[in-house]
Amino acid sequence: MNPTDLIHKFQSTLPAIQEWIDKILAEHRPNAVSVSSLSSLRLSRVFPHDLLARVQVVVVTGKVPFPPLTQMGLTEFTQLENMLKSGITYKDTFFVSHLYQTESLYFHELVHIIQWERLGFYNFLLAYGVGLIQFGYRDCPLERMAYSLQSGFDRGVFPENIINSIQQRTDAIWNAVSSMLPKT
Ligand SMILES: [Zn+2]
C-alpha cells in the first residue's frame, strides 16, 4: 500500500483506536497514581509540580497496553504492535512496565504527555501515525523528539523552558503533518 493510501486507512481507523484508548484508560483508572507521588527529585527539577500532580502513571506487570491494530485491519502495524515496549502514553496517563522503572523512561513519557496536551487526542494520534508511516517508529518525529530530549536528560542537559520548547517543536511537526493531509 502506498503511504497516502495507508494514511487514509489509518485516519479511518482512528475512531476505533480512540474508543479502545478510552476503554483502556477507564479500566486502569483505579490503578493509576499521580506521577508526583512516585517521581524523583530530578524530574521535579525539570517539570512543574502541577504537571507531575495531574499526570497519571499505571505500573503494569505484563505488557503495556497497545491497540490491537492488526485486528482493526492495520496489518501494516503488526510489527510495531508486537514490539516489546517499556512504556506508552495515552492522553494524561502513561503506562510503564514494572521492569523499566527509571526516571529516564518517566521523562520520555512526560514529553509525550506534553505533546498530547498540545495536539489533543485526535491530532496526536494522526501526527504519530503519519510519522510512523513516513519514517518508522524510531524516526517518527514525535518519538525522535522524545528520544533526543531523553538523551539530554540522561546527560543532565535540557532546554530551559522545556514545556515551551516541546510545544513549539510539536507545532512544527503538526504543521508538516497537516500539509500532507487531503484538504477537506
Ligand atoms: Zn516514546
Short mmCIF file of C-alpha atoms and ligand atoms in Angstrom, two decimals:
data_model
loop_
_atom_site.label_atom_id
_atom_site.label_comp_id
_atom_site.label_asym_id
_atom_site.label_seq_id
_atom_site.Cartn_x
_atom_site.Cartn_y
_atom_site.Cartn_z
CA MET A 1 0.00 0.00 0.00
CA ASN A 2 1.39 3.43 -0.85
CA PRO A 3 1.88 5.91 2.03
CA THR A 4 -1.03 8.16 1.01
CA ASP A 5 -3.49 5.25 0.96
CA LEU A 6 -2.11 3.95 4.24
CA ILE A 7 -2.58 7.38 5.85
CA HIS A 8 -6.22 7.34 4.70
CA LYS A 9 -6.67 3.85 6.09
CA PHE A 10 -5.11 4.94 9.38
CA GLN A 11 -7.36 8.02 9.54
CA SER A 12 -10.46 5.90 9.05
CA THR A 13 -9.37 3.59 11.88
CA LEU A 14 -8.75 6.49 14.31
CA PRO A 15 -12.24 6.48 15.87
CA ALA A 16 -11.82 2.79 16.77
CA ILE A 17 -8.36 3.48 18.23
CA GLN A 18 -9.76 6.39 20.28
CA GLU A 19 -12.55 4.21 21.59
CA TRP A 20 -10.05 1.48 22.55
CA ILE A 21 -7.84 4.02 24.38
CA ASP A 22 -10.79 5.42 26.36
CA LYS A 23 -11.77 1.91 27.37
CA ILE A 24 -8.24 1.03 28.49
CA LEU A 25 -7.93 4.27 30.48
CA ALA A 26 -11.24 3.64 32.24
CA GLU A 27 -10.24 0.05 33.06
CA HIS A 28 -6.91 1.08 34.56
CA ARG A 29 -8.08 4.25 36.32
CA PRO A 30 -8.27 2.50 39.74
CA ASN A 31 -4.57 1.55 39.46
CA ALA A 32 -3.37 4.97 38.34
CA VAL A 33 -1.42 7.26 40.67
CA SER A 34 -0.09 10.74 40.09
CA VAL A 35 3.49 10.96 38.88
CA SER A 36 4.27 13.37 41.72
CA SER A 37 3.60 10.56 44.19
CA LEU A 38 6.38 8.48 42.61
CA SER A 39 8.65 10.92 40.91
CA SER A 40 12.21 11.68 41.73
CA LEU A 41 13.86 14.88 42.69
CA ARG A 42 15.37 15.18 39.22
CA LEU A 43 12.02 15.09 37.43
CA SER A 44 10.61 17.69 39.78
CA ARG A 45 13.51 19.96 38.90
CA VAL A 46 12.68 19.67 35.20
CA PHE A 47 8.87 19.71 35.18
CA PRO A 48 6.48 21.96 37.13
CA HIS A 49 4.76 20.40 40.10
CA ASP A 50 1.25 20.91 38.72
CA LEU A 51 2.13 18.81 35.68
CA LEU A 52 3.53 15.97 37.79
CA ALA A 53 0.49 16.18 40.05
CA ARG A 54 -2.04 15.90 37.23
CA VAL A 55 -0.32 13.27 35.07
CA GLN A 56 -1.21 9.69 35.95
CA VAL A 57 1.01 6.64 35.79
CA VAL A 58 0.00 2.99 35.74
CA VAL A 59 2.70 0.44 36.50
CA VAL A 60 1.90 -2.86 34.81
CA THR A 61 3.42 -6.28 35.44
CA GLY A 62 2.51 -7.62 31.97
CA LYS A 63 2.79 -5.90 28.62
CA VAL A 64 1.95 -2.21 28.37
CA PRO A 65 -1.46 -1.97 26.63
CA PHE A 66 -1.32 -1.29 22.90
CA PRO A 67 -4.25 -1.00 20.47
CA PRO A 68 -4.98 -4.24 18.55
CA LEU A 69 -4.13 -2.58 15.24
CA THR A 70 -3.84 -5.85 13.30
CA GLN A 71 -7.32 -6.82 14.43
CA MET A 72 -8.53 -3.37 13.40
CA GLY A 73 -7.28 -4.07 9.87
CA LEU A 74 -3.99 -2.18 10.11
CA THR A 75 -1.81 -5.19 9.30
CA GLU A 76 1.00 -2.81 8.28
CA PHE A 77 1.48 -2.11 12.01
CA THR A 78 1.74 -5.70 13.21
CA GLN A 79 5.47 -5.46 13.84
CA LEU A 80 5.03 -2.33 15.95
CA GLU A 81 2.17 -3.95 17.81
CA ASN A 82 4.32 -6.94 18.73
CA MET A 83 7.40 -4.90 19.64
CA LEU A 84 8.33 -5.09 23.33
CA LYS A 85 7.56 -1.71 24.87
CA SER A 86 8.76 -0.35 28.20
CA GLY A 87 6.21 2.47 28.31
CA ILE A 88 3.39 4.15 26.42
CA THR A 89 1.37 7.34 26.83
CA TYR A 90 -2.35 7.89 26.26
CA LYS A 91 -3.72 11.38 26.88
CA ASP A 92 -2.93 12.32 30.51
CA THR A 93 -1.77 8.83 31.54
CA PHE A 94 1.28 6.75 30.83
CA PHE A 95 1.83 3.06 31.36
CA VAL A 96 5.22 1.64 32.31
CA SER A 97 6.37 -1.89 32.77
CA HIS A 98 7.46 -2.66 36.33
CA LEU A 99 10.72 -3.94 34.81
CA TYR A 100 11.67 -0.49 33.48
CA GLN A 101 11.04 1.88 36.34
CA THR A 102 13.58 4.56 35.58
CA GLU A 103 13.30 8.31 35.79
CA SER A 104 14.69 8.42 32.26
CA LEU A 105 11.66 6.47 30.98
CA TYR A 106 9.31 8.64 33.04
CA PHE A 107 10.93 11.69 31.47
CA HIS A 108 10.40 10.24 27.98
CA GLU A 109 6.72 9.57 28.61
CA LEU A 110 6.24 13.06 30.11
CA VAL A 111 7.47 14.52 26.82
CA HIS A 112 4.68 12.57 25.11
CA ILE A 113 2.17 13.88 27.68
CA ILE A 114 3.05 17.46 26.72
CA GLN A 115 2.76 16.54 23.03
CA TRP A 116 -0.70 15.01 23.67
CA GLU A 117 -1.82 18.11 25.58
CA ARG A 118 -0.63 20.33 22.77
CA LEU A 119 -2.23 18.41 19.91
CA GLY A 120 -5.31 16.88 21.52
CA PHE A 121 -6.50 13.31 21.22
CA TYR A 122 -7.23 13.05 17.50
CA ASN A 123 -4.39 15.17 16.17
CA PHE A 124 -1.78 13.48 18.37
CA LEU A 125 -2.74 10.07 17.02
CA LEU A 126 -2.86 11.37 13.49
CA ALA A 127 0.56 13.05 13.73
CA TYR A 128 2.02 9.97 15.39
CA GLY A 129 0.53 7.60 12.80
CA VAL A 130 1.62 9.70 9.83
CA GLY A 131 5.12 9.88 11.34
CA LEU A 132 5.21 6.10 11.71
CA ILE A 133 4.07 5.57 8.15
CA GLN A 134 6.62 8.02 6.78
CA PHE A 135 9.65 7.32 8.93
CA GLY A 136 9.13 4.22 11.08
CA TYR A 137 9.00 4.05 14.87
CA ARG A 138 12.36 5.40 15.92
CA ASP A 139 12.37 8.28 13.42
CA CYS A 140 8.72 9.22 13.79
CA PRO A 141 9.14 12.95 14.63
CA LEU A 142 7.18 12.90 17.92
CA GLU A 143 9.25 9.89 19.00
CA ARG A 144 12.53 11.35 17.79
CA MET A 145 11.86 14.48 19.88
CA ALA A 146 11.19 12.36 22.99
CA TYR A 147 14.35 10.27 22.47
CA SER A 148 16.51 13.29 21.82
CA LEU A 149 15.28 15.18 24.92
CA GLN A 150 15.60 11.98 26.95
CA SER A 151 19.23 11.54 25.98
CA GLY A 152 19.80 15.17 27.05
CA PHE A 153 18.05 14.48 30.37
CA ASP A 154 20.30 11.44 30.88
CA ARG A 155 23.29 13.75 30.48
CA GLY A 156 21.73 16.47 32.64
CA VAL A 157 21.12 18.80 29.69
CA PHE A 158 17.65 20.07 28.75
CA PRO A 159 16.06 23.24 27.37
CA GLU A 160 15.49 25.99 29.93
CA ASN A 161 11.76 26.28 29.31
CA ILE A 162 11.19 22.66 28.47
CA ILE A 163 7.41 22.78 28.14
CA ASN A 164 7.56 25.72 25.79
CA SER A 165 10.25 24.07 23.75
CA ILE A 166 8.27 20.81 23.42
CA GLN A 167 5.16 22.77 22.44
CA GLN A 168 7.00 24.69 19.73
CA ARG A 169 8.57 21.55 18.29
CA THR A 170 5.20 19.80 18.40
CA ASP A 171 3.60 22.68 16.50
CA ALA A 172 6.27 22.40 13.81
CA ILE A 173 5.61 18.66 13.49
CA TRP A 174 1.89 19.28 13.24
CA ASN A 175 2.39 21.89 10.51
CA ALA A 176 4.36 19.38 8.47
CA VAL A 177 1.75 16.66 9.00
CA SER A 178 -1.28 18.81 8.23
CA SER A 179 0.26 19.99 4.97
CA MET A 180 0.30 16.33 3.85
CA LEU A 181 -3.35 15.64 4.60
CA PRO A 182 -6.04 15.99 1.94
CA LYS A 183 -7.91 19.28 2.13
CA THR A 184 -11.40 18.81 3.50
ZN ZN B 1 8.11 7.32 23.01
#
